[in-house]
PDB file of C-alpha atoms in Angstrom:
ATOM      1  CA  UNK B   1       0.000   0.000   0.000  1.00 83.00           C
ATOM      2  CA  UNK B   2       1.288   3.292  -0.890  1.00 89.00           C
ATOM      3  CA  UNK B   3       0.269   6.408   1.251  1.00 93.00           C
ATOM      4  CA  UNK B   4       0.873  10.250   0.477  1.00 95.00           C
ATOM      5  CA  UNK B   5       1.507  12.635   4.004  1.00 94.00           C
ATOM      6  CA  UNK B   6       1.629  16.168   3.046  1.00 95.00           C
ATOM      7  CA  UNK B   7       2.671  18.880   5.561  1.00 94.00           C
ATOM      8  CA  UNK B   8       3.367  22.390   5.558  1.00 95.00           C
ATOM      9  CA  UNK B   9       0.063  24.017   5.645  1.00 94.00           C
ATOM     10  CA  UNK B  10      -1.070  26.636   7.986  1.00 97.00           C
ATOM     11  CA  UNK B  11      -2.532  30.280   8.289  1.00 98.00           C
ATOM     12  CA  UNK B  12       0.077  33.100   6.672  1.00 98.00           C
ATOM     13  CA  UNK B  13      -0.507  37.105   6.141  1.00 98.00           C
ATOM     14  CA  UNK B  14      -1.424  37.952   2.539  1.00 98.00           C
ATOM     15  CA  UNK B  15       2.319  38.649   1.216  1.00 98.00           C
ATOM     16  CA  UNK B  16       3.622  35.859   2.571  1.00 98.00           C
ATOM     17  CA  UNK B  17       5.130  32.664   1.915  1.00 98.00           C
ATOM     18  CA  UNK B  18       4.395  28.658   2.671  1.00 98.00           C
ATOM     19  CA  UNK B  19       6.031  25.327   1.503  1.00 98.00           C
ATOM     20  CA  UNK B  20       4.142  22.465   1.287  1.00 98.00           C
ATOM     21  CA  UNK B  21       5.801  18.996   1.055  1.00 98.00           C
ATOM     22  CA  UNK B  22       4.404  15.480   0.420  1.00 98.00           C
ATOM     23  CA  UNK B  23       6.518  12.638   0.809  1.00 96.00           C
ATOM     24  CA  UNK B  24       4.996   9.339  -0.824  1.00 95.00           C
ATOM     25  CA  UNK B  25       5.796   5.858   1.328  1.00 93.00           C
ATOM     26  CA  UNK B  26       5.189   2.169   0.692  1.00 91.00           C
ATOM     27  CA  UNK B  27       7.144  -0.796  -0.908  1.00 90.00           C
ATOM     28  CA  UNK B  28       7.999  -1.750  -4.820  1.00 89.00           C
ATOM     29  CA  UNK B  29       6.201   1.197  -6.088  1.00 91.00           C
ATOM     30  CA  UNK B  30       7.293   3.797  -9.270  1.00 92.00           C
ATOM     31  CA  UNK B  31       6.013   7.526  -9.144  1.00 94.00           C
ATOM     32  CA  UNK B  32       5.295   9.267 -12.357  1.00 95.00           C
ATOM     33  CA  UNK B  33       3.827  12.818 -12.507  1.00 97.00           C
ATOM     34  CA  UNK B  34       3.271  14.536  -9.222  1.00 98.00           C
ATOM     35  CA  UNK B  35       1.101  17.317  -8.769  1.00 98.00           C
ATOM     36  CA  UNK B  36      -0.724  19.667  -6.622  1.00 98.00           C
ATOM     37  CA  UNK B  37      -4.549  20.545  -6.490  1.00 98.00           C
ATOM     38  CA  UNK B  38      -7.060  22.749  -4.134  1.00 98.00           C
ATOM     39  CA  UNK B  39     -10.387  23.010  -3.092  1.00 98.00           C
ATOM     40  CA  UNK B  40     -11.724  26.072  -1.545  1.00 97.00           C
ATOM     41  CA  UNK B  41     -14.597  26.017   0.279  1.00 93.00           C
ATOM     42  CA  UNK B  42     -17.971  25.586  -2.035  1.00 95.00           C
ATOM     43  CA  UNK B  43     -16.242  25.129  -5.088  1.00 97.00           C
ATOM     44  CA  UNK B  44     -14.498  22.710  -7.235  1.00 97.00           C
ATOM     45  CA  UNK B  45     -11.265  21.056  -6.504  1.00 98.00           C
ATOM     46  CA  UNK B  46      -8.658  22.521  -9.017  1.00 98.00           C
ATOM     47  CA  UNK B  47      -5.211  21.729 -10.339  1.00 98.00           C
ATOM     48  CA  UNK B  48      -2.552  23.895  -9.239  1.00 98.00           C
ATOM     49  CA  UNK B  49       0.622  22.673 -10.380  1.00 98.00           C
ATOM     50  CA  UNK B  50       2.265  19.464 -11.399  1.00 98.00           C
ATOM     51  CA  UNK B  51       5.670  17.838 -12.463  1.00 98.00           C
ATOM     52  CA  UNK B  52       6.462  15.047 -14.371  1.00 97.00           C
ATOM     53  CA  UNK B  53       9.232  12.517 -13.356  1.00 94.00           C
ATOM     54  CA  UNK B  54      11.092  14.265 -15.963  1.00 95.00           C
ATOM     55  CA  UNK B  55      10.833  17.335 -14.286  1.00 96.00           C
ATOM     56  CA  UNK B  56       8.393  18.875 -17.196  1.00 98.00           C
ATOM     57  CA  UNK B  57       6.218  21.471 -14.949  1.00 98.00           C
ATOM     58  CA  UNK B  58       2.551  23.287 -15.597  1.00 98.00           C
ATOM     59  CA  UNK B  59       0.688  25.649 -13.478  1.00 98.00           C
ATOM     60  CA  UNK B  60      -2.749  26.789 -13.228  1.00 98.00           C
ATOM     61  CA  UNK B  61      -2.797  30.870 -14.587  1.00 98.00           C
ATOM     62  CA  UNK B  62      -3.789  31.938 -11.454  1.00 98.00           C
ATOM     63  CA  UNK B  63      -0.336  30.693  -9.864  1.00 98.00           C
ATOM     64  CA  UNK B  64       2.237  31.360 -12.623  1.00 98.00           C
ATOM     65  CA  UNK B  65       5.145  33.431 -11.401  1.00 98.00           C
ATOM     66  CA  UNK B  66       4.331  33.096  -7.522  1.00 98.00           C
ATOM     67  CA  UNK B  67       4.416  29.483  -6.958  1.00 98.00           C
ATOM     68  CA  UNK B  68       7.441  26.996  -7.954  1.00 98.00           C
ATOM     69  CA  UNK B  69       6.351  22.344  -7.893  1.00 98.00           C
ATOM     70  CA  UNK B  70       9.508  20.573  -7.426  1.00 98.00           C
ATOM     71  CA  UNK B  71      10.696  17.325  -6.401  1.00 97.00           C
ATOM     72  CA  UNK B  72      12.647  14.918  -5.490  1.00 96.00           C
ATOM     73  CA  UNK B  73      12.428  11.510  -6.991  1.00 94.00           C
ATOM     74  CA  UNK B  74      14.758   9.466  -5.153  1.00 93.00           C
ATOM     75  CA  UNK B  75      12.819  10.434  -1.861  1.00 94.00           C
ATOM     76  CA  UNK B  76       9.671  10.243  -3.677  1.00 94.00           C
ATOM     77  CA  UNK B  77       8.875  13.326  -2.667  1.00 96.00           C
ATOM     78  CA  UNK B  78       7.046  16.417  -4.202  1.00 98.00           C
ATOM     79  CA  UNK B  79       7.517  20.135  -2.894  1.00 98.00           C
ATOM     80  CA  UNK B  80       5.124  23.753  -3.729  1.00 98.00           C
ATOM     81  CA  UNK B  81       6.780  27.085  -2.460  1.00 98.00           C
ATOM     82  CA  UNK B  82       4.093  29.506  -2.589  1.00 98.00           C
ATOM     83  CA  UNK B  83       5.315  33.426  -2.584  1.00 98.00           C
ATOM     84  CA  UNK B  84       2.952  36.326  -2.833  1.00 98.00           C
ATOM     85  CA  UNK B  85       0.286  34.687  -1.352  1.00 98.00           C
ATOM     86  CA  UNK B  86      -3.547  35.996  -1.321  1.00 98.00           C
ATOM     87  CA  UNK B  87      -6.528  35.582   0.245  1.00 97.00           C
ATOM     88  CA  UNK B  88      -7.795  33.545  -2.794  1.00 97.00           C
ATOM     89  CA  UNK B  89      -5.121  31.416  -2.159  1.00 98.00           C
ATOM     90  CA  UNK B  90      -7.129  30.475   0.815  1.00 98.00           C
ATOM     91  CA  UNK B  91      -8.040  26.331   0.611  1.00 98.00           C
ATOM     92  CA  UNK B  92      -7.331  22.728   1.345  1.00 98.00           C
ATOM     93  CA  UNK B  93      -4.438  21.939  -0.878  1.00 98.00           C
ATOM     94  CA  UNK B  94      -4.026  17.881  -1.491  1.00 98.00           C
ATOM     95  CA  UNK B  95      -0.786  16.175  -3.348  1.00 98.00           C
ATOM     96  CA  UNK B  96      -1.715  13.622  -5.957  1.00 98.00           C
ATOM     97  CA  UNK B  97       0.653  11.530  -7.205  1.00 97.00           C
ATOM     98  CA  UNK B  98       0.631   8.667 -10.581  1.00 96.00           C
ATOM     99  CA  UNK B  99       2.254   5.762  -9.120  1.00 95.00           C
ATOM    100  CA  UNK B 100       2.863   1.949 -10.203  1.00 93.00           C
ATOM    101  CA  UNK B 101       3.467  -1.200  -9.018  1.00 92.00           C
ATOM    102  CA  UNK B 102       4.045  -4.317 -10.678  1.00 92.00           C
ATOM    103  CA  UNK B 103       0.438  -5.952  -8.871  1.00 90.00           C
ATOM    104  CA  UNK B 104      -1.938  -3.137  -9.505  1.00 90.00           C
ATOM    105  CA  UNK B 105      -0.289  -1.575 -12.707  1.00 92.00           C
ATOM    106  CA  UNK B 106      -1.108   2.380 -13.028  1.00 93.00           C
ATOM    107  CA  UNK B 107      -3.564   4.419 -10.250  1.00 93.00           C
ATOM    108  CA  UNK B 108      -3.793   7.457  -8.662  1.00 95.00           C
ATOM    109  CA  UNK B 109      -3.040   7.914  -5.115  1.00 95.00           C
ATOM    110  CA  UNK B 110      -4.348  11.515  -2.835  1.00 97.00           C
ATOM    111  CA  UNK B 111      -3.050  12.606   0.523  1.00 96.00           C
ATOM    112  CA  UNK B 112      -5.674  13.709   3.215  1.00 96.00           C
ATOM    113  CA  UNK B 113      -4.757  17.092   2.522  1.00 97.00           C
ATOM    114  CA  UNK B 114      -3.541  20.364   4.533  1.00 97.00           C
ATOM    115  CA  UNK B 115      -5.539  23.480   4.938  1.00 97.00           C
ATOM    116  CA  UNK B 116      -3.650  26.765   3.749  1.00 98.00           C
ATOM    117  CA  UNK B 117      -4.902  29.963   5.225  1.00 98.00           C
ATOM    118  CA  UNK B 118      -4.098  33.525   3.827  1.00 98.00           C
ATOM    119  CA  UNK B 119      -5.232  36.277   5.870  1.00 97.00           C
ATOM    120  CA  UNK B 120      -5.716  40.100   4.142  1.00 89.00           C
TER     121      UNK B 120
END
């Protein structure tokens, strides 16, 4: 079984910054593209950014030039520094990641999610 913790959320002043991390665990798995979504409340959840194993990144318009994906694939792990952050900014931001093993073949695997809180 493969499992996704994220950490790094938390409640920041409009202006500031916040790194999220999410560090995938479990045995005789392969991670492909990582990425990062949100859900504020009320509306849908939404991609924010994500990075392929090749390092090939994408980010949502409303992002671009304030928030960097990175990771690192050796510690199966996947980062999002967030700059300049605003109020809109404001939801519960969950790590997906596109994983394999040689049992179950392709899938999708979540993390529970952290909440991210931007005061103005």
């Amino acid at each position: 079984q493969v499992q996704l913790v994220e950490s790094g959320g938390g409640l920041v002043q409009a202006g500031g910054s916040l790194r999220l991390s999410c560090a995938a665990s479990g045995r005789g798995f392969s991670t492909n593209a990582m990425a990062w979504y949100r859900q504020a409340p009320g509306k849908q959840r939404e991609l924010v950014a994500s990075i392929t194993s090749g390092g090939t990144t994408n980010y949502a318009d409303s992002v671009k030039g304030r928030f960097t994906i990175s990771r690192d694939n050796a510690k199966n792990t996947v980062s999002l520094q967030m700059n300049s952050l605003k109020s809109e900014d404001t939801a519960v931001y969950f790590c997906k990641a596109d994983l394999y093993t040689p049992g179950r073949g392709s899938f999708n695997s979540w993390g529970q999610g952290t909440q991210v809180t931007v005061s103005s």
